[in-house]
mmCIF file of N, CA and C in Angstrom:
data_model
loop_
_atom_site.group_PDB
_atom_site.id
_atom_site.type_symbol
_atom_site.label_atom_id
_atom_site.label_comp_id
_atom_site.label_asym_id
_atom_site.label_seq_id
_atom_site.Cartn_x
_atom_site.Cartn_y
_atom_site.Cartn_z
ATOM 1 N N ALA A 1161 3.795 46.402 -158.961
ATOM 2 C CA ALA A 1161 4.077 47.382 -157.923
ATOM 3 C C ALA A 1161 3.324 48.667 -158.215
ATOM 4 N N MET A 1162 2.090 48.738 -157.808
ATOM 5 C CA MET A 1162 1.298 49.947 -158.002
ATOM 6 C C MET A 1162 0.773 50.396 -156.649
ATOM 7 N N GLU A 1163 0.892 51.670 -156.367
ATOM 8 C CA GLU A 1163 0.447 52.207 -155.085
ATOM 9 C C GLU A 1163 -0.234 53.536 -155.349
ATOM 10 N N GLY A 1164 -1.111 53.932 -154.461
ATOM 11 C CA GLY A 1164 -1.700 55.261 -154.580
ATOM 12 C C GLY A 1164 -0.796 56.298 -153.944
ATOM 13 N N PHE A 1165 -0.846 57.531 -154.414
ATOM 14 C CA PHE A 1165 -0.225 58.606 -153.650
ATOM 15 C C PHE A 1165 -1.108 59.827 -153.722
ATOM 16 N N GLY A 1166 -1.246 60.482 -152.581
ATOM 17 C CA GLY A 1166 -2.058 61.685 -152.486
ATOM 18 C C GLY A 1166 -3.495 61.447 -152.915
ATOM 19 N N GLY A 1167 -3.905 60.180 -152.992
ATOM 20 C CA GLY A 1167 -5.270 59.861 -153.363
ATOM 21 C C GLY A 1167 -5.563 60.087 -154.825
ATOM 22 N N ASN A 1168 -4.605 60.646 -155.576
ATOM 23 C CA ASN A 1168 -4.935 60.985 -156.951
ATOM 24 C C ASN A 1168 -3.807 60.668 -157.919
ATOM 25 N N GLY A 1169 -2.940 59.763 -157.533
ATOM 26 C CA GLY A 1169 -1.884 59.386 -158.462
ATOM 27 C C GLY A 1169 -1.346 58.025 -158.099
ATOM 28 N N LYS A 1170 -0.511 57.483 -158.957
ATOM 29 C CA LYS A 1170 0.079 56.174 -158.707
ATOM 30 C C LYS A 1170 1.492 56.163 -159.238
ATOM 31 N N TYR A 1171 2.189 55.088 -158.910
ATOM 32 C CA TYR A 1171 3.492 54.919 -159.523
ATOM 33 C C TYR A 1171 3.647 53.482 -159.966
ATOM 34 N N ASP A 1172 4.568 53.282 -160.858
ATOM 35 C CA ASP A 1172 5.012 51.945 -161.215
ATOM 36 C C ASP A 1172 6.516 52.065 -161.400
ATOM 37 N N TYR A 1173 7.211 50.941 -161.369
ATOM 38 C CA TYR A 1173 8.644 51.045 -161.598
ATOM 39 C C TYR A 1173 9.159 49.801 -162.279
ATOM 40 N N SER A 1174 10.316 49.954 -162.877
ATOM 41 C CA SER A 1174 10.969 48.861 -163.566
ATOM 42 C C SER A 1174 12.451 48.902 -163.213
ATOM 43 N N LEU A 1175 12.888 47.924 -162.422
ATOM 44 C CA LEU A 1175 14.305 47.806 -162.060
ATOM 45 C C LEU A 1175 14.507 46.340 -161.691
ATOM 46 N N ALA A 1176 15.045 45.587 -162.630
ATOM 47 C CA ALA A 1176 15.070 44.121 -162.522
ATOM 48 C C ALA A 1176 15.684 43.648 -161.210
ATOM 49 N N GLY A 1177 14.908 42.853 -160.479
ATOM 50 C CA GLY A 1177 15.413 42.204 -159.276
ATOM 51 C C GLY A 1177 15.610 43.123 -158.085
ATOM 52 N N ARG A 1178 15.154 44.360 -158.178
ATOM 53 C CA ARG A 1178 15.348 45.290 -157.065
ATOM 54 C C ARG A 1178 13.995 45.712 -156.525
ATOM 55 N N LYS A 1179 14.009 46.115 -155.241
ATOM 56 C CA LYS A 1179 12.766 46.643 -154.668
ATOM 57 C C LYS A 1179 13.082 47.881 -153.847
ATOM 58 N N PHE A 1180 12.042 48.687 -153.624
ATOM 59 C CA PHE A 1180 12.224 49.891 -152.818
ATOM 60 C C PHE A 1180 12.557 49.511 -151.384
ATOM 61 N N VAL A 1181 13.395 50.312 -150.746
ATOM 62 C CA VAL A 1181 13.675 50.180 -149.318
ATOM 63 C C VAL A 1181 13.020 51.378 -148.639
ATOM 64 N N GLY A 1182 12.216 51.094 -147.616
ATOM 65 C CA GLY A 1182 11.534 52.175 -146.907
ATOM 66 C C GLY A 1182 10.374 52.714 -147.730
ATOM 67 N N GLU A 1183 9.902 53.862 -147.314
ATOM 68 C CA GLU A 1183 8.747 54.473 -147.949
ATOM 69 C C GLU A 1183 9.114 54.970 -149.345
ATOM 70 N N VAL A 1184 8.224 54.757 -150.295
ATOM 71 C CA VAL A 1184 8.466 55.249 -151.646
ATOM 72 C C VAL A 1184 8.276 56.767 -151.658
ATOM 73 N N ARG A 1185 9.287 57.471 -152.122
ATOM 74 C CA ARG A 1185 9.232 58.936 -152.159
ATOM 75 C C ARG A 1185 8.536 59.379 -153.434
ATOM 76 N N LEU A 1186 7.530 60.225 -153.263
ATOM 77 C CA LEU A 1186 6.688 60.643 -154.373
ATOM 78 C C LEU A 1186 6.778 62.150 -154.568
ATOM 79 N N PRO A 1187 6.408 62.626 -155.767
ATOM 80 C CA PRO A 1187 6.471 64.072 -156.007
ATOM 81 C C PRO A 1187 5.500 64.822 -155.106
ATOM 82 N N SER A 1188 5.797 66.096 -154.872
ATOM 83 C CA SER A 1188 4.876 66.966 -154.141
ATOM 84 C C SER A 1188 3.534 66.985 -154.853
ATOM 85 N N ASP A 1189 2.510 67.263 -154.086
ATOM 86 C CA ASP A 1189 1.141 67.195 -154.591
ATOM 87 C C ASP A 1189 0.823 68.451 -155.409
ATOM 88 N N LEU A 1190 1.417 68.542 -156.590
ATOM 89 C CA LEU A 1190 1.309 69.761 -157.399
ATOM 90 C C LEU A 1190 0.625 69.492 -158.726
ATOM 91 N N GLU A 1191 -0.168 68.419 -158.799
ATOM 92 C CA GLU A 1191 -0.734 68.057 -160.084
ATOM 93 C C GLU A 1191 -1.593 69.170 -160.658
ATOM 94 N N THR A 1192 -1.260 69.609 -161.832
ATOM 95 C CA THR A 1192 -2.125 70.525 -162.563
ATOM 96 C C THR A 1192 -2.552 69.894 -163.879
ATOM 97 N N GLU A 1193 -1.953 68.748 -164.180
ATOM 98 C CA GLU A 1193 -2.283 68.037 -165.416
ATOM 99 C C GLU A 1193 -2.419 66.552 -165.101
ATOM 100 N N GLU A 1194 -3.244 65.863 -165.898
ATOM 101 C CA GLU A 1194 -3.295 64.409 -165.812
ATOM 102 C C GLU A 1194 -2.307 63.839 -166.813
ATOM 103 N N GLY A 1195 -1.800 62.667 -166.492
ATOM 104 C CA GLY A 1195 -0.876 62.012 -167.415
ATOM 105 C C GLY A 1195 0.182 61.257 -166.647
ATOM 106 N N ARG A 1196 1.331 61.086 -167.290
ATOM 107 C CA ARG A 1196 2.400 60.335 -166.631
ATOM 108 C C ARG A 1196 3.740 60.990 -166.895
ATOM 109 N N ILE A 1197 4.596 60.857 -165.910
ATOM 110 C CA ILE A 1197 5.984 61.279 -166.067
ATOM 111 C C ILE A 1197 6.844 60.054 -165.810
ATOM 112 N N VAL A 1198 7.599 59.674 -166.829
ATOM 113 C CA VAL A 1198 8.518 58.546 -166.720
ATOM 114 C C VAL A 1198 9.894 59.118 -166.401
ATOM 115 N N VAL A 1199 10.488 58.641 -165.307
ATOM 116 C CA VAL A 1199 11.830 59.081 -164.939
ATOM 117 C C VAL A 1199 12.778 57.899 -165.112
ATOM 118 N N ASP A 1200 13.712 58.045 -166.059
ATOM 119 C CA ASP A 1200 14.747 57.029 -166.232
ATOM 120 C C ASP A 1200 15.742 57.179 -165.091
ATOM 121 N N ILE A 1201 16.060 56.076 -164.420
ATOM 122 C CA ILE A 1201 16.959 56.150 -163.265
ATOM 123 C C ILE A 1201 18.196 55.274 -163.452
ATOM 124 N N MET A 1202 19.280 55.706 -162.832
ATOM 125 C CA MET A 1202 20.497 54.919 -162.726
ATOM 126 C C MET A 1202 20.703 54.679 -161.237
ATOM 127 N N VAL A 1203 20.851 53.413 -160.850
ATOM 128 C CA VAL A 1203 20.934 53.041 -159.434
ATOM 129 C C VAL A 1203 22.268 52.343 -159.185
ATOM 130 N N ASP A 1204 22.978 52.792 -158.158
ATOM 131 C CA ASP A 1204 24.265 52.158 -157.857
ATOM 132 C C ASP A 1204 24.048 50.870 -157.060
ATOM 133 N N PRO A 1205 25.106 50.069 -156.888
ATOM 134 C CA PRO A 1205 24.925 48.778 -156.188
ATOM 135 C C PRO A 1205 24.396 48.918 -154.769
ATOM 136 N N ARG A 1206 24.636 50.070 -154.133
ATOM 137 C CA ARG A 1206 24.157 50.283 -152.764
ATOM 138 C C ARG A 1206 22.683 50.671 -152.732
ATOM 139 N N GLY A 1207 22.079 50.877 -153.912
ATOM 140 C CA GLY A 1207 20.650 51.173 -153.962
ATOM 141 C C GLY A 1207 20.308 52.643 -154.056
ATOM 142 N N ASN A 1208 21.342 53.485 -154.201
ATOM 143 C CA ASN A 1208 21.102 54.926 -154.339
ATOM 144 C C ASN A 1208 20.786 55.276 -155.787
ATOM 145 N N VAL A 1209 19.831 56.179 -155.975
ATOM 146 C CA VAL A 1209 19.533 56.674 -157.319
ATOM 147 C C VAL A 1209 20.554 57.773 -157.618
ATOM 148 N N VAL A 1210 21.494 57.476 -158.507
ATOM 149 C CA VAL A 1210 22.605 58.397 -158.779
ATOM 150 C C VAL A 1210 22.402 59.185 -160.069
ATOM 151 N N GLY A 1211 21.344 58.865 -160.794
ATOM 152 C CA GLY A 1211 21.025 59.627 -161.994
ATOM 153 C C GLY A 1211 19.542 59.535 -162.259
ATOM 154 N N ALA A 1212 18.959 60.622 -162.770
ATOM 155 C CA ALA A 1212 17.528 60.622 -163.080
ATOM 156 C C ALA A 1212 17.263 61.642 -164.183
ATOM 157 N N SER A 1213 16.491 61.230 -165.177
ATOM 158 C CA SER A 1213 16.139 62.135 -166.270
ATOM 159 C C SER A 1213 14.774 61.743 -166.823
ATOM 160 N N ILE A 1214 14.129 62.679 -167.498
ATOM 161 C CA ILE A 1214 12.810 62.414 -168.076
ATOM 162 C C ILE A 1214 12.953 61.403 -169.209
ATOM 163 N N GLY A 1215 12.077 60.395 -169.186
ATOM 164 C CA GLY A 1215 12.173 59.310 -170.157
ATOM 165 C C GLY A 1215 11.028 59.280 -171.159
ATOM 166 N N LYS A 1216 11.180 58.386 -172.125
ATOM 167 C CA LYS A 1216 10.145 58.161 -173.136
ATOM 168 C C LYS A 1216 8.853 57.713 -172.480
ATOM 169 N N GLY A 1217 7.731 58.160 -173.040
ATOM 170 C CA GLY A 1217 6.439 57.774 -172.490
ATOM 171 C C GLY A 1217 5.841 58.850 -171.609
ATOM 172 N N THR A 1218 6.637 59.911 -171.334
ATOM 173 C CA THR A 1218 6.131 61.033 -170.536
ATOM 174 C C THR A 1218 5.115 61.815 -171.360
ATOM 175 N N THR A 1219 3.973 62.123 -170.736
ATOM 176 C CA THR A 1219 2.913 62.849 -171.457
ATOM 177 C C THR A 1219 2.675 64.238 -170.874
ATOM 178 N N ILE A 1220 3.435 64.609 -169.853
ATOM 179 C CA ILE A 1220 3.245 65.901 -169.187
ATOM 180 C C ILE A 1220 4.431 66.805 -169.516
ATOM 181 N N ASP A 1221 4.127 67.988 -170.054
ATOM 182 C CA ASP A 1221 5.177 68.947 -170.431
ATOM 183 C C ASP A 1221 5.535 69.910 -169.307
ATOM 184 N N ASN A 1222 4.661 70.006 -168.301
ATOM 185 C CA ASN A 1222 4.828 70.975 -167.218
ATOM 186 C C ASN A 1222 6.209 70.845 -166.564
ATOM 187 N N ALA A 1223 7.006 71.920 -166.665
ATOM 188 C CA ALA A 1223 8.398 71.866 -166.202
ATOM 189 C C ALA A 1223 8.498 71.670 -164.696
ATOM 190 N N ILE A 1224 7.584 72.287 -163.934
ATOM 191 C CA ILE A 1224 7.619 72.152 -162.468
ATOM 192 C C ILE A 1224 7.312 70.712 -162.073
ATOM 193 N N MET A 1225 6.289 70.126 -162.690
ATOM 194 C CA MET A 1225 5.942 68.734 -162.381
ATOM 195 C C MET A 1225 7.077 67.795 -162.758
ATOM 196 N N ARG A 1226 7.718 68.059 -163.885
ATOM 197 C CA ARG A 1226 8.857 67.221 -164.301
ATOM 198 C C ARG A 1226 10.010 67.328 -163.306
ATOM 199 N N ARG A 1227 10.278 68.560 -162.867
ATOM 200 C CA ARG A 1227 11.364 68.763 -161.912
ATOM 201 C C ARG A 1227 11.062 68.049 -160.592
ATOM 202 N N GLU A 1228 9.821 68.150 -160.134
ATOM 203 C CA GLU A 1228 9.407 67.465 -158.908
ATOM 204 C C GLU A 1228 9.554 65.945 -159.045
ATOM 205 N N ALA A 1229 9.204 65.413 -160.206
ATOM 206 C CA ALA A 1229 9.294 63.962 -160.432
ATOM 207 C C ALA A 1229 10.744 63.499 -160.381
ATOM 208 N N ILE A 1230 11.645 64.272 -160.996
ATOM 209 C CA ILE A 1230 13.070 63.916 -160.967
ATOM 210 C C ILE A 1230 13.595 63.987 -159.538
ATOM 211 N N SER A 1231 13.217 65.035 -158.821
ATOM 212 C CA SER A 1231 13.646 65.208 -157.436
ATOM 213 C C SER A 1231 13.168 64.042 -156.567
ATOM 214 N N ALA A 1232 11.908 63.649 -156.732
ATOM 215 C CA ALA A 1232 11.354 62.537 -155.949
ATOM 216 C C ALA A 1232 12.061 61.231 -156.292
ATOM 217 N N ALA A 1233 12.299 61.016 -157.567
ATOM 218 C CA ALA A 1233 12.956 59.772 -157.985
ATOM 219 C C ALA A 1233 14.322 59.637 -157.314
ATOM 220 N N LYS A 1234 15.057 60.742 -157.234
ATOM 221 C CA LYS A 1234 16.412 60.712 -156.660
ATOM 222 C C LYS A 1234 16.411 60.421 -155.170
ATOM 223 N N LYS A 1235 15.287 60.673 -154.493
ATOM 224 C CA LYS A 1235 15.217 60.444 -153.049
ATOM 225 C C LYS A 1235 14.907 58.994 -152.707
ATOM 226 N N ASN A 1236 14.562 58.196 -153.706
ATOM 227 C CA ASN A 1236 14.222 56.803 -153.428
ATOM 228 C C ASN A 1236 15.467 55.965 -153.206
ATOM 229 N N LYS A 1237 15.258 54.872 -152.491
ATOM 230 C CA LYS A 1237 16.355 53.966 -152.166
ATOM 231 C C LYS A 1237 15.888 52.548 -152.514
ATOM 232 N N PHE A 1238 16.802 51.775 -153.079
ATOM 233 C CA PHE A 1238 16.516 50.384 -153.419
ATOM 234 C C PHE A 1238 17.432 49.469 -152.622
ATOM 235 N N ASN A 1239 17.089 48.171 -152.610
ATOM 236 C CA ASN A 1239 17.954 47.219 -151.916
ATOM 237 C C ASN A 1239 19.326 47.181 -152.589
ATOM 238 N N SER A 1240 20.354 46.899 -151.785
ATOM 239 C CA SER A 1240 21.703 46.827 -152.343
ATOM 240 C C SER A 1240 21.959 45.444 -152.925
ATOM 241 N N ILE A 1241 22.902 45.386 -153.844
ATOM 242 C CA ILE A 1241 23.267 44.126 -154.494
ATOM 243 C C ILE A 1241 24.788 44.016 -154.519
ATOM 244 N N ASP A 1242 25.280 42.805 -154.736
ATOM 245 C CA ASP A 1242 26.715 42.611 -154.915
ATOM 246 C C ASP A 1242 27.099 43.091 -156.307
ATOM 247 N N GLY A 1243 28.346 43.485 -156.447
ATOM 248 C CA GLY A 1243 28.817 43.910 -157.761
ATOM 249 C C GLY A 1243 29.136 45.388 -157.747
ATOM 250 N N SER A 1244 29.643 45.870 -158.869
ATOM 251 C CA SER A 1244 30.090 47.257 -158.926
ATOM 252 C C SER A 1244 29.422 48.042 -160.046
ATOM 253 N N ASN A 1245 28.506 47.401 -160.770
ATOM 254 C CA ASN A 1245 27.889 48.089 -161.907
ATOM 255 C C ASN A 1245 26.606 48.807 -161.522
ATOM 256 N N ASN A 1246 26.416 49.987 -162.103
ATOM 257 C CA ASN A 1246 25.143 50.679 -161.955
ATOM 258 C C ASN A 1246 24.087 49.947 -162.771
ATOM 259 N N GLN A 1247 22.861 50.093 -162.360
ATOM 260 C CA GLN A 1247 21.740 49.440 -163.033
ATOM 261 C C GLN A 1247 20.776 50.521 -163.510
ATOM 262 N N TYR A 1248 20.129 50.240 -164.635
ATOM 263 C CA TYR A 1248 19.237 51.225 -165.240
ATOM 264 C C TYR A 1248 17.800 50.733 -165.213
ATOM 265 N N GLY A 1249 16.892 51.652 -164.936
ATOM 266 C CA GLY A 1249 15.475 51.312 -164.905
ATOM 267 C C GLY A 1249 14.668 52.588 -164.975
ATOM 268 N N SER A 1250 13.433 52.533 -164.464
ATOM 269 C CA SER A 1250 12.593 53.731 -164.493
ATOM 270 C C SER A 1250 11.561 53.691 -163.381
ATOM 271 N N ILE A 1251 11.119 54.872 -163.007
ATOM 272 C CA ILE A 1251 9.960 55.031 -162.122
ATOM 273 C C ILE A 1251 8.966 55.885 -162.904
ATOM 274 N N THR A 1252 7.724 55.426 -162.958
ATOM 275 C CA THR A 1252 6.668 56.181 -163.651
ATOM 276 C C THR A 1252 5.686 56.711 -162.611
ATOM 277 N N PHE A 1253 5.501 58.010 -162.612
ATOM 278 C CA PHE A 1253 4.517 58.636 -161.741
ATOM 279 C C PHE A 1253 3.278 58.935 -162.569
ATOM 280 N N ILE A 1254 2.123 58.489 -162.084
ATOM 281 C CA ILE A 1254 0.866 58.637 -162.823
ATOM 282 C C ILE A 1254 0.001 59.648 -162.078
ATOM 283 N N TYR A 1255 -0.415 60.672 -162.792
ATOM 284 C CA TYR A 1255 -1.137 61.793 -162.184
ATOM 285 C C TYR A 1255 -2.584 61.800 -162.603
ATOM 286 N N LYS A 1256 -3.472 61.941 -161.620
ATOM 287 C CA LYS A 1256 -4.902 62.100 -161.885
ATOM 288 C C LYS A 1256 -5.375 63.293 -161.070
ATOM 289 N N ILE A 1257 -6.117 64.178 -161.706
ATOM 290 C CA ILE A 1257 -6.665 65.321 -160.981
ATOM 291 C C ILE A 1257 -7.779 64.819 -160.071
ATOM 292 N N LYS A 1258 -7.793 65.308 -158.840
ATOM 293 C CA LYS A 1258 -8.842 64.891 -157.883
ATOM 294 C C LYS A 1258 -10.218 65.221 -158.438
#
């Protein structure tokens, strides 16, 4: 699952057996650094991202970019599943300067 965004970045994600519903929400086009921001996500059975935090593998220290990545991650929606347990995964935003 790799897609371009803003012509100068990509994303990947890891959430077993789940897929995005609707358009993938991406951070604002504020890249000032190249690298990646990994956002660890917690997703409820209905597919809502109910928790998001910066994860291991992040190479960008920029606080604004990190905040934007967390905000974008929380706006995403995944398919719903049966059951009552939250699921854990990640969305990685990859930044390239134009």
